[in-house]
Coordinates of C-alpha atoms in Angstrom, one line a residue:
Chain G
M233 CA -17.3 48.6 14.7
T234 CA -15.5 48.0 11.4
N235 CA -13.3 45.1 10.4
P236 CA -10.2 45.5 11.3
Q237 CA -10.8 48.1 13.7
V238 CA -7.6 50.1 15.0
L239 CA -7.7 50.1 18.7
L240 CA -4.3 52.9 19.1
S241 CA -1.7 54.0 16.3
L242 CA 1.8 54.9 18.1
P243 CA 4.1 57.1 16.2
G244 CA 6.7 53.9 16.5
P245 CA 7.4 50.0 16.4
V246 CA 5.9 48.2 19.4
S247 CA 8.0 45.8 20.8
A248 CA 5.4 44.4 23.1
F249 CA 2.3 44.5 23.8
A250 CA -0.8 42.1 26.4
F251 CA -4.3 42.8 27.6
N252 CA -5.5 42.8 30.6
A253 CA -8.0 40.2 31.2
D254 CA -11.2 42.0 30.7
R255 CA -9.7 43.6 27.9
S256 CA -10.1 47.6 29.2
Q257 CA -6.2 47.6 29.2
V258 CA -3.2 47.5 27.1
A259 CA 0.2 47.3 28.6
L260 CA 2.6 48.3 25.7
C261 CA 6.5 48.8 25.0
P262 CA 6.7 51.9 22.4
N263 CA 10.1 50.4 21.3
T264 CA 12.0 51.9 24.8
N265 CA 12.4 51.1 27.8
E266 CA 9.3 52.2 29.5
V267 CA 6.0 50.0 29.6
H268 CA 3.3 52.4 28.9
I269 CA -0.2 51.2 30.0
Y270 CA -3.6 52.5 28.4
A271 CA -7.1 52.3 30.0
L272 CA -10.4 52.2 27.7
D273 CA -11.9 55.3 29.2
A274 CA -15.7 56.3 28.9
G275 CA -15.3 58.2 26.0
N276 CA -14.0 54.4 24.3
S277 CA -10.4 56.1 23.6
W278 CA -7.7 55.1 25.0
T279 CA -5.9 57.4 27.7
L280 CA -2.4 56.6 29.3
T281 CA -2.8 55.8 32.7
H282 CA 0.8 54.1 33.7
T283 CA 4.2 54.3 33.1
L284 CA 6.8 51.7 34.2
T285 CA 10.2 52.7 33.7
S286 CA 12.2 50.0 35.2
H287 CA 14.4 48.7 32.5
T288 CA 17.1 50.0 31.5
A289 CA 17.4 48.7 28.2
L290 CA 14.5 47.8 25.0
V291 CA 11.4 46.1 26.9
T292 CA 10.9 42.8 24.7
G293 CA 8.2 40.9 26.8
I294 CA 5.4 41.8 28.2
D295 CA 2.0 39.4 29.6
W296 CA -0.5 40.0 31.5
A297 CA -2.2 37.3 33.8
P298 CA -6.0 36.7 33.6
T299 CA -5.7 35.3 36.8
T300 CA -4.0 37.5 39.2
N301 CA -3.9 40.3 36.8
R302 CA 0.1 40.6 37.3
L303 CA 2.4 41.8 34.9
V304 CA 5.6 40.3 33.7
T305 CA 8.1 42.5 31.7
C306 CA 11.6 40.7 30.4
S307 CA 14.4 42.8 28.5
Q308 CA 17.5 43.4 26.7
D309 CA 19.1 44.8 29.6
R310 CA 19.3 40.3 31.0
N311 CA 16.4 41.5 33.9
G312 CA 12.7 40.3 34.5
Y313 CA 9.9 42.3 36.5
V314 CA 6.6 41.1 38.0
W315 CA 4.3 44.0 38.7
S316 CA 1.3 44.2 41.2
L317 CA -1.6 46.6 40.8
D318 CA -1.3 47.8 44.5
A319 CA -5.1 49.5 44.8
Q320 CA -5.0 51.7 47.1
T321 CA -2.1 54.1 45.5
N322 CA -3.1 52.6 42.1
Q323 CA 0.6 52.3 41.2
W324 CA 2.1 49.0 39.9
D325 CA 5.3 47.4 42.0
P326 CA 7.7 45.7 40.8
A327 CA 9.6 42.8 42.1
L328 CA 13.2 42.1 40.1
V329 CA 13.5 38.5 39.2
L330 CA 16.7 37.1 38.8
L331 CA 16.6 35.4 35.4
R332 CA 20.8 34.5 35.9
I333 CA 20.8 35.3 32.0
N334 CA 23.7 36.5 30.1
R335 CA 22.0 37.7 27.0
S336 CA 19.1 39.4 26.2
A337 CA 15.3 38.7 26.8
T338 CA 13.2 37.9 24.3
H339 CA 10.1 36.7 25.0
V340 CA 7.6 36.1 28.2
R341 CA 4.9 34.0 28.9
W342 CA 2.6 33.4 32.0
S343 CA 1.4 29.8 31.8
P344 CA -2.2 29.0 31.7
K345 CA -2.8 28.5 34.9
G346 CA -0.4 32.6 35.7
D347 CA 1.7 30.6 38.7
K348 CA 4.6 30.6 36.9
F349 CA 6.4 32.1 33.5
A350 CA 9.1 31.6 31.1
V351 CA 11.5 34.1 29.7
A352 CA 13.2 33.2 26.2
S353 CA 16.9 34.8 26.0
G354 CA 19.5 34.6 24.1
A355 CA 21.5 33.6 26.5
K356 CA 20.6 29.8 24.6
C357 CA 18.3 28.6 27.5
V358 CA 14.7 29.2 28.6
S359 CA 14.0 30.5 32.1
V360 CA 11.2 29.4 34.0
C361 CA 10.3 31.0 36.7
Y362 CA 8.2 30.2 39.9
F363 CA 7.2 32.0 43.0
D364 CA 9.6 30.8 46.4
Q365 CA 6.9 31.1 49.5
D366 CA 10.1 30.7 51.8
N367 CA 11.5 33.2 50.2
D368 CA 9.8 35.5 49.2
W369 CA 11.0 35.9 45.3
W370 CA 10.4 34.3 42.3
V371 CA 13.0 31.6 41.7
A372 CA 14.6 31.2 37.8
K373 CA 15.4 27.5 36.8
H374 CA 16.6 27.3 33.6
L375 CA 16.2 24.6 30.1
K376 CA 19.4 24.8 28.5
K377 CA 19.6 21.5 26.7
P378 CA 19.3 20.9 23.9
L379 CA 18.8 24.8 23.0
R380 CA 21.9 26.0 20.8
S381 CA 20.7 29.5 20.2
T382 CA 18.8 32.3 21.1
V383 CA 15.1 30.9 21.7
L384 CA 12.7 33.4 19.9
R385 CA 8.9 33.3 21.1
I386 CA 8.3 30.6 23.9
A387 CA 4.4 29.1 23.9
W388 CA 3.0 27.2 26.7
H389 CA 0.5 24.0 26.3
P390 CA -2.5 24.1 28.0
N391 CA -1.7 21.7 31.0
N392 CA 0.4 24.2 32.5
V393 CA 3.2 21.9 31.9
L394 CA 4.7 21.6 28.3
L395 CA 6.9 24.2 26.7
A396 CA 7.4 24.9 23.0
A397 CA 10.6 26.5 22.2
A398 CA 10.7 28.6 18.7
G399 CA 14.6 28.7 18.4
A400 CA 17.1 30.8 16.0
D401 CA 19.4 26.9 15.7
N402 CA 16.0 26.6 13.0
R403 CA 14.6 24.0 15.3
A404 CA 11.1 23.9 17.5
R405 CA 11.3 22.2 20.3
V406 CA 8.9 21.0 23.3
L407 CA 10.2 20.6 26.5
S408 CA 8.9 20.0 30.0
A409 CA 8.9 22.6 32.5
F410 CA 7.1 20.9 35.6
I411 CA 8.1 22.6 38.5
K412 CA 8.0 19.6 41.6
G413 CA 5.8 21.5 44.1
L414 CA 3.9 23.8 42.4
D415 CA 2.4 21.8 39.4
S416 CA 0.5 18.4 39.7
K417 CA 1.1 15.2 37.7
P418 CA -0.3 16.4 34.2
A419 CA -2.9 14.0 32.9
P420 CA -1.1 11.6 29.8
S421 CA -0.9 13.0 26.6
P422 CA 0.7 12.8 22.8
W423 CA 3.9 14.6 23.9
G424 CA 4.6 12.3 27.0
D425 CA 3.5 10.4 30.0
R426 CA 6.7 11.0 32.3
L427 CA 7.6 14.5 32.5
P428 CA 10.7 15.6 35.1
F429 CA 11.7 19.0 34.1
G430 CA 14.0 19.4 31.4
T431 CA 12.6 16.5 29.3
I432 CA 13.2 17.0 25.5
C433 CA 9.2 16.0 24.7
A434 CA 10.2 17.0 20.5
D435 CA 12.8 18.4 18.5
I436 CA 11.6 19.6 15.2
G437 CA 14.0 20.7 12.7
P438 CA 12.4 20.5 9.0
E439 CA 15.4 20.5 6.5
G440 CA 16.1 23.6 4.9
C441 CA 13.9 25.4 7.8
G442 CA 15.4 28.8 8.7
W443 CA 14.6 30.5 12.5
V444 CA 11.4 29.5 13.8
H445 CA 9.9 32.5 14.7
D446 CA 7.2 31.4 16.5
V447 CA 5.5 28.4 18.1
A448 CA 1.8 27.5 18.9
F449 CA 0.2 25.2 20.2
S450 CA -3.5 23.4 19.3
P451 CA -6.1 24.4 21.7
D452 CA -6.8 20.6 22.8
G453 CA -3.2 20.3 22.9
T454 CA -2.5 17.4 19.9
A455 CA -0.5 19.7 17.4
L456 CA 2.6 22.4 17.4
A457 CA 2.2 25.2 15.0
F458 CA 5.3 26.8 13.7
V459 CA 6.6 29.3 11.2
A460 CA 9.8 29.4 9.7
H461 CA 11.9 32.1 8.0
D462 CA 11.9 29.8 4.5
S463 CA 8.6 32.0 4.2
S464 CA 6.7 28.1 5.5
F465 CA 4.3 26.7 7.9
Y466 CA 4.9 23.5 10.1
V467 CA 2.0 21.4 11.5
Y468 CA 3.8 19.0 13.7
Y469 CA 1.8 15.9 15.3
P470 CA 3.6 13.9 17.8
A471 CA 1.3 11.3 17.9
T472 CA 2.7 10.3 14.9
A473 CA 6.2 12.2 14.9
Q474 CA 4.7 14.0 11.7
V475 CA 5.4 17.1 10.1
I476 CA 3.0 19.1 7.5
A477 CA 5.6 21.6 5.9
V478 CA 3.0 24.2 3.8
P479 CA 5.8 26.2 1.8
T480 CA 4.2 29.7 0.8
T481 CA 4.4 32.1 -1.5
L482 CA 4.9 34.9 1.0
L483 CA 7.6 36.9 2.1
P484 CA 8.3 35.5 5.8
L485 CA 5.7 35.0 8.5
L486 CA 6.5 36.5 11.7
G487 CA 3.4 34.9 14.5
V488 CA 1.2 32.1 14.3
M489 CA -2.1 31.6 16.5
W490 CA -4.6 29.3 16.4
L491 CA -8.4 30.1 15.7
N492 CA -9.4 26.9 16.4
D493 CA -8.7 23.0 15.7
T494 CA -8.8 23.7 11.8
E495 CA -7.7 26.9 11.3
V496 CA -4.6 29.3 11.9
V497 CA -4.1 32.8 11.7
A498 CA -0.4 33.9 11.0
V499 CA 1.2 37.2 10.5
G500 CA 4.7 38.3 9.1
H501 CA 6.3 40.5 6.6
D502 CA 3.2 40.7 4.1
C503 CA 1.9 43.5 6.5
T504 CA -1.9 41.0 6.6
P505 CA -2.9 37.9 8.2
V506 CA -3.2 35.5 6.3
L507 CA -5.0 31.9 6.7
F508 CA -4.3 28.2 6.8
V509 CA -6.7 25.5 7.0
G510 CA -6.2 21.8 8.0
N511 CA -9.1 19.4 6.6
G512 CA -8.7 17.2 10.7
N513 CA -6.9 14.2 8.7
G514 CA -3.4 16.4 8.8
E515 CA -3.6 18.4 5.7
W516 CA -3.1 22.0 5.6
R517 CA -3.3 24.3 2.8
Y518 CA -2.8 28.2 2.6
A519 CA -6.4 29.6 2.2
G520 CA -5.1 33.2 1.6
K521 CA -4.5 36.8 2.9
I522 CA -7.2 38.3 5.2
D523 CA -6.3 41.7 4.4
E524 CA -6.6 41.9 0.8
G525 CA -5.9 45.3 0.6
K526 CA -8.3 48.5 -0.7
K527 CA -8.2 49.3 -4.2
A528 CA -5.9 52.3 -4.7
S529 CA -9.0 54.8 -5.1
T530 CA -8.4 57.6 -8.0
S531 CA -10.2 60.9 -6.8
H532 CA -12.0 62.9 -9.0
G533 CA -12.2 66.1 -7.8
N534 CA -8.3 66.8 -7.3
S535 CA -8.2 70.3 -6.3
A536 CA -5.5 72.3 -7.1
L537 CA -4.8 73.3 -4.2
A538 CA -3.8 69.3 -3.5
K539 CA -1.8 69.2 -6.8
F540 CA 0.2 72.2 -6.0
R541 CA 0.7 70.9 -2.1
A542 CA 2.1 67.7 -3.5
M543 CA 4.0 69.4 -5.9
D544 CA 5.7 71.8 -2.9
S545 CA 6.3 69.4 -0.6
R546 CA 7.2 66.2 -2.6
A547 CA 7.5 67.1 -6.1
T548 CA 5.4 64.7 -7.3
T549 CA 2.4 66.1 -9.8
Q550 CA -0.3 63.8 -8.6
A551 CA -1.9 65.2 -6.0
N552 CA -3.6 61.9 -5.0
Q553 CA 0.0 59.2 -5.2
D554 CA -0.2 57.5 -1.8
T555 CA 2.8 56.5 -0.4
E556 CA 0.7 54.5 1.8
L557 CA 0.1 50.3 1.5
T558 CA -3.3 49.1 0.9
T559 CA -3.1 47.0 4.0
V560 CA -4.6 48.4 7.7
H561 CA -1.2 47.7 8.8
Q562 CA 1.6 49.5 7.1
N563 CA 4.9 47.6 7.9
S564 CA 5.4 44.0 9.3
I565 CA 3.0 42.4 11.6
T566 CA 4.7 40.9 14.4
L567 CA 2.8 39.7 17.1
I568 CA -0.5 38.4 16.9
Q569 CA -2.9 37.5 20.2
P570 CA -5.8 36.1 20.8
Y571 CA -8.7 39.3 21.8
S572 CA -11.7 37.0 22.7
P573 CA -13.1 34.0 21.4
T574 CA -14.1 35.9 18.5
H575 CA -11.8 37.8 17.7
Y576 CA -7.9 38.5 17.6
V577 CA -5.7 41.1 17.8
T578 CA -2.0 41.9 15.5
T579 CA 0.9 44.9 16.2
G580 CA 3.9 45.5 14.8
I581 CA 6.1 47.6 13.4
D582 CA 4.2 50.4 12.3
G583 CA 3.0 51.2 15.5
K584 CA -0.8 49.8 15.2
I585 CA -2.5 47.8 17.3
V586 CA -5.4 46.5 15.2
L587 CA -8.6 44.3 16.4
W588 CA -9.7 41.3 14.0
H589 CA -12.8 39.2 13.3
S590 CA -12.2 35.7 13.3
L591 CA -15.8 35.1 12.3
D592 CA -15.8 37.4 9.0
E593 CA -17.1 37.1 6.1
A594 CA -14.4 37.2 3.8
L595 CA -12.5 34.4 6.5
K596 CA -15.0 31.9 5.7
R597 CA -14.7 32.5 2.2
L598 CA -11.4 31.5 2.5
A599 CA -11.7 28.3 4.6
L600 CA -14.0 26.9 2.6
A601 CA -13.1 27.9 -0.7
Chain U
M42 CA 42.4 73.2 11.3
F43 CA 39.2 72.9 10.1
S44 CA 37.8 72.5 12.9
R45 CA 39.3 76.1 13.8
A46 CA 38.1 77.4 10.9
L47 CA 34.3 75.7 11.6
N48 CA 34.5 78.2 15.3
L49 CA 35.1 81.2 13.2
L50 CA 32.3 80.5 11.3
C51 CA 30.5 79.8 15.1
V52 CA 29.3 76.7 14.3
P53 CA 30.0 73.6 16.9
T54 CA 32.3 71.2 16.1
P55 CA 31.0 67.7 16.7
P56 CA 32.0 65.7 19.5
A57 CA 34.5 63.0 18.8
T58 CA 32.5 60.2 21.1
P59 CA 28.5 60.2 21.3
P60 CA 27.6 62.4 24.1
A61 CA 27.9 60.6 28.0
S62 CA 23.7 60.8 27.9
S63 CA 22.9 58.8 24.5
R64 CA 24.7 55.6 26.2
N65 CA 22.5 53.7 27.4
S66 CA 19.5 55.2 27.1
P67 CA 16.3 55.0 24.4
Y68 CA 18.5 56.8 21.6
D69 CA 21.3 54.4 22.2
T70 CA 21.6 53.1 18.5
M71 CA 25.4 52.7 17.7
S72 CA 27.0 51.1 20.7
H73 CA 25.8 47.5 19.8
R74 CA 28.2 48.4 16.5
K75 CA 31.3 48.7 18.9
V76 CA 31.3 45.4 20.2
D77 CA 33.9 42.8 18.9
V78 CA 31.3 39.8 18.2
D79 CA 34.0 37.3 17.1
S80 CA 36.3 37.6 20.7
L81 CA 32.9 36.5 22.4
G82 CA 33.8 33.0 20.8
L83 CA 30.5 31.9 20.7
D84 CA 29.7 30.1 17.8
D85 CA 28.9 26.3 17.6
E86 CA 31.1 24.9 15.1
D87 CA 29.9 21.6 15.2
Y88 CA 26.6 23.1 14.8
E89 CA 27.5 25.3 12.1
S90 CA 28.8 22.8 9.8
A91 CA 26.4 19.9 10.4
A92 CA 23.9 22.8 8.8
L93 CA 26.1 23.2 5.8
N94 CA 27.1 19.5 5.1
P95 CA 24.1 17.8 5.5
A96 CA 23.8 13.9 5.5
G97 CA 24.2 12.8 2.6
P98 CA 26.1 10.3 0.2
P99 CA 30.0 10.6 -0.1
P100 CA 31.6 13.2 -2.7
D101 CA 33.0 10.6 -5.5
V102 CA 29.0 9.2 -4.9
L103 CA 27.7 12.6 -5.4
N104 CA 30.4 13.7 -8.5
A105 CA 29.4 10.1 -10.3
V106 CA 25.5 10.9 -9.8
A107 CA 26.2 14.9 -11.2
A108 CA 28.0 13.2 -13.8
E109 CA 25.6 10.9 -14.9
R110 CA 22.3 13.0 -14.7
A111 CA 24.8 16.0 -17.1
A112 CA 24.8 13.3 -19.5
H113 CA 21.5 12.4 -19.3
V114 CA 20.1 16.1 -19.3
A115 CA 22.0 16.5 -22.8
N116 CA 20.8 13.4 -24.8
L117 CA 17.1 14.5 -23.7
L118 CA 18.0 18.1 -24.7
A119 CA 19.7 16.6 -28.2
R120 CA 16.1 14.5 -28.8
G121 CA 14.7 18.2 -28.5
A122 CA 12.6 16.7 -25.0
V123 CA 13.2 20.1 -23.4
A124 CA 10.3 19.5 -20.4
E125 CA 12.2 15.7 -19.8
A126 CA 16.1 16.8 -19.6
L127 CA 14.2 20.3 -17.4
S128 CA 12.8 17.5 -14.5
A129 CA 16.1 15.0 -15.2
A130 CA 18.3 17.8 -14.1
L131 CA 16.4 18.1 -10.7
T132 CA 16.2 14.8 -10.0
G133 CA 18.5 12.6 -8.3
D134 CA 21.0 13.5 -5.0
A135 CA 21.8 17.6 -5.6
P136 CA 25.3 18.5 -4.2
Y137 CA 24.9 20.1 -1.4
G138 CA 27.5 21.1 0.9
T139 CA 31.1 22.9 1.4
D140 CA 33.8 20.2 0.8
P141 CA 35.9 21.4 -2.0
A142 CA 35.8 17.5 -3.5
L143 CA 32.3 18.7 -4.9
A144 CA 33.2 21.4 -6.9
P145 CA 32.6 19.1 -10.2
A146 CA 29.3 17.9 -9.0
K147 CA 27.9 21.0 -8.8
E148 CA 29.8 22.5 -11.6
Q149 CA 28.2 19.7 -14.1
S150 CA 25.1 20.1 -12.0
T151 CA 24.9 23.5 -12.6
K152 CA 26.0 23.1 -16.7
A153 CA 23.2 21.0 -16.8
V154 CA 20.5 23.3 -15.6
A155 CA 21.6 26.0 -17.4
D156 CA 21.9 24.0 -20.5
V157 CA 18.4 23.2 -20.0
L158 CA 17.4 26.9 -20.0
T159 CA 19.1 27.9 -22.3
T160 CA 18.0 25.8 -25.1
A161 CA 14.1 25.8 -23.8
R162 CA 12.3 29.1 -24.9
V163 CA 11.6 31.6 -22.0
A164 CA 7.8 32.3 -23.1
D165 CA 7.4 28.3 -22.5
A166 CA 8.1 28.7 -19.5
A167 CA 4.3 28.9 -18.1
Q168 CA 4.2 24.8 -19.6
Y169 CA 7.1 23.5 -18.0
L170 CA 6.9 25.3 -14.3
P171 CA 3.9 23.9 -13.3
T172 CA 4.8 20.5 -13.9
L173 CA 7.1 21.1 -11.0
T174 CA 6.7 20.0 -8.0
P175 CA 7.5 23.1 -5.2
A176 CA 10.5 21.3 -4.0
D177 CA 12.2 21.1 -7.6
R178 CA 11.1 25.0 -8.4
D179 CA 13.2 26.0 -5.4
L180 CA 15.9 24.2 -6.1
L181 CA 15.7 24.6 -9.8
L182 CA 15.7 28.9 -8.1
K183 CA 19.0 28.0 -6.5
Y184 CA 20.6 26.6 -9.3
V185 CA 19.4 30.2 -11.6
Y186 CA 21.5 32.1 -8.6
K187 CA 24.2 29.4 -8.7
A188 CA 24.7 30.1 -11.9
M189 CA 24.3 34.0 -12.3
A190 CA 27.2 34.1 -9.9
Q191 CA 29.3 33.1 -12.6
P192 CA 28.4 35.6 -15.6
Q193 CA 31.5 34.6 -17.4
L194 CA 30.4 30.9 -18.0
Y195 CA 26.6 31.3 -17.6
N196 CA 24.4 34.0 -20.3
C197 CA 22.8 35.9 -17.1
G198 CA 19.8 37.3 -19.7
A199 CA 18.8 34.3 -20.1
L200 CA 18.5 33.6 -16.4
L201 CA 17.6 36.1 -15.3
A202 CA 14.1 35.8 -17.5
W203 CA 14.0 32.2 -16.0
H204 CA 14.3 34.2 -13.0
E205 CA 10.7 36.5 -13.9
K206 CA 9.7 33.2 -14.6
I207 CA 10.1 31.1 -11.6
T208 CA 8.9 33.5 -9.2
E209 CA 5.9 34.5 -10.9
V210 CA 4.6 31.0 -10.1
S211 CA 6.8 30.6 -6.8
G212 CA 6.6 34.5 -5.8
V213 CA 8.9 35.6 -3.6
G214 CA 8.5 33.2 -0.7
S215 CA 10.7 30.4 -3.2
I216 CA 13.9 33.2 -3.0
V217 CA 13.4 33.3 0.4
R218 CA 13.5 30.0 0.5
V219 CA 16.8 29.8 -1.6
M220 CA 18.0 32.9 0.7
S221 CA 17.5 30.7 4.3
D222 CA 18.2 27.2 3.7
R223 CA 22.0 26.0 4.7
R224 CA 22.1 23.5 2.3
V225 CA 23.9 25.4 -0.3
I226 CA 24.7 23.8 -4.0

């Protein structure tokens, strides 16, 4: 397997995607109102198996619960659906979730246990939805305070109760999404002890920040990383209420993911994942780009046919003049997700879903440098 | 009349409104432009003005600080201490905010920085810029953009050369920070 490996290459942007638990299927939205499910067949290639068409506008978020095998999708049509696979008919059955929002939904994530999910929306609120057994439908509770603008992304804490929200009001927040009757009291953590629904555990707004594009809790849950539109990477430690800022020379970063407690991968408009390394004492530094890009190769055997073809179609005299970027991704990377303990997967506006090895030699060199 | 002429040529005229099939479909790419966003009235004005006017000293204090800084910088430049003048021009409270009373502070601060940049040789930028902190370089770039916005007062050619040197050190991230930071000098 080459590193990085392009799993799928769609003709247009991918607005949302999610792999199932054993990574043999992927549900994605090819920038339309449909959700396509691809499965890995015997010949190790991806084939389209299902098309889910309940939404009437762009699908902005998809998540696949590993434990319950349920899909949740949310869309600009202000709806969410929970899909369950009917084993007999091999069809995905939708269950409408009334999110009660009057603006588009932007992002959706199952909680770590898969019993509830949260939907971020442009209605300045996050809808935390759980299944009500008595009424046999999904109920939404709103987290409204102190959100003052669109919530762009959300992330769950490993304890299944805390929720981080990345907002377009230039702040990253940690709120409690404790549902009475569903959740058991969480263990005390640096984020707080008593955590009824809606408690504001942290409200972080570094100066001059810009939109916060993505948030992620560290694997042990003691820190929060976020990336903002001012091309900076931030880590917040609740124990000391300290924000570590790492301004970069790059274009803004759009997604962030922890590899382990000291390494964070971020993706953004530079079309390559980048690495940030912490020293365990709260100091973080930018370690470099993971995809440096292939050097443009000058082919010596420029055939006359290639030259004239280029002259005809592109009015250029050089046959090997590439309009492609040297990195694997050809456009901004918008989403990054874990794939396995050793791999992560990214996708973006170029429509490629790319698998990266997180224990790569190049990565190790960057981390130690 | 034109449409009749087109009919004669058997070319169909484009419809005045997009066909009904394209609204509410994945091919509907334009209907969001017809929404009257201003009438929705959702801007949180307290939040906007708080972002644009960060908490800091009142305008008269900022004006006094700016005047003192400008005098100090002029002094250093007269003595030929260019590196010190550059860092002196970037220290102290910057005149952030949209209050019209801050206009003298903004003018004097920008003029002080522009004077240093025109006196210093661009070729020596490699000496001066790495000694500044990244935050100072971002602030310097903000002043460069502020000065470039007034070409009748400042020499944009020199400013553009300095812009190039600053971005060589601080990258496009620095330009993005100037654009996204709500604290405007």
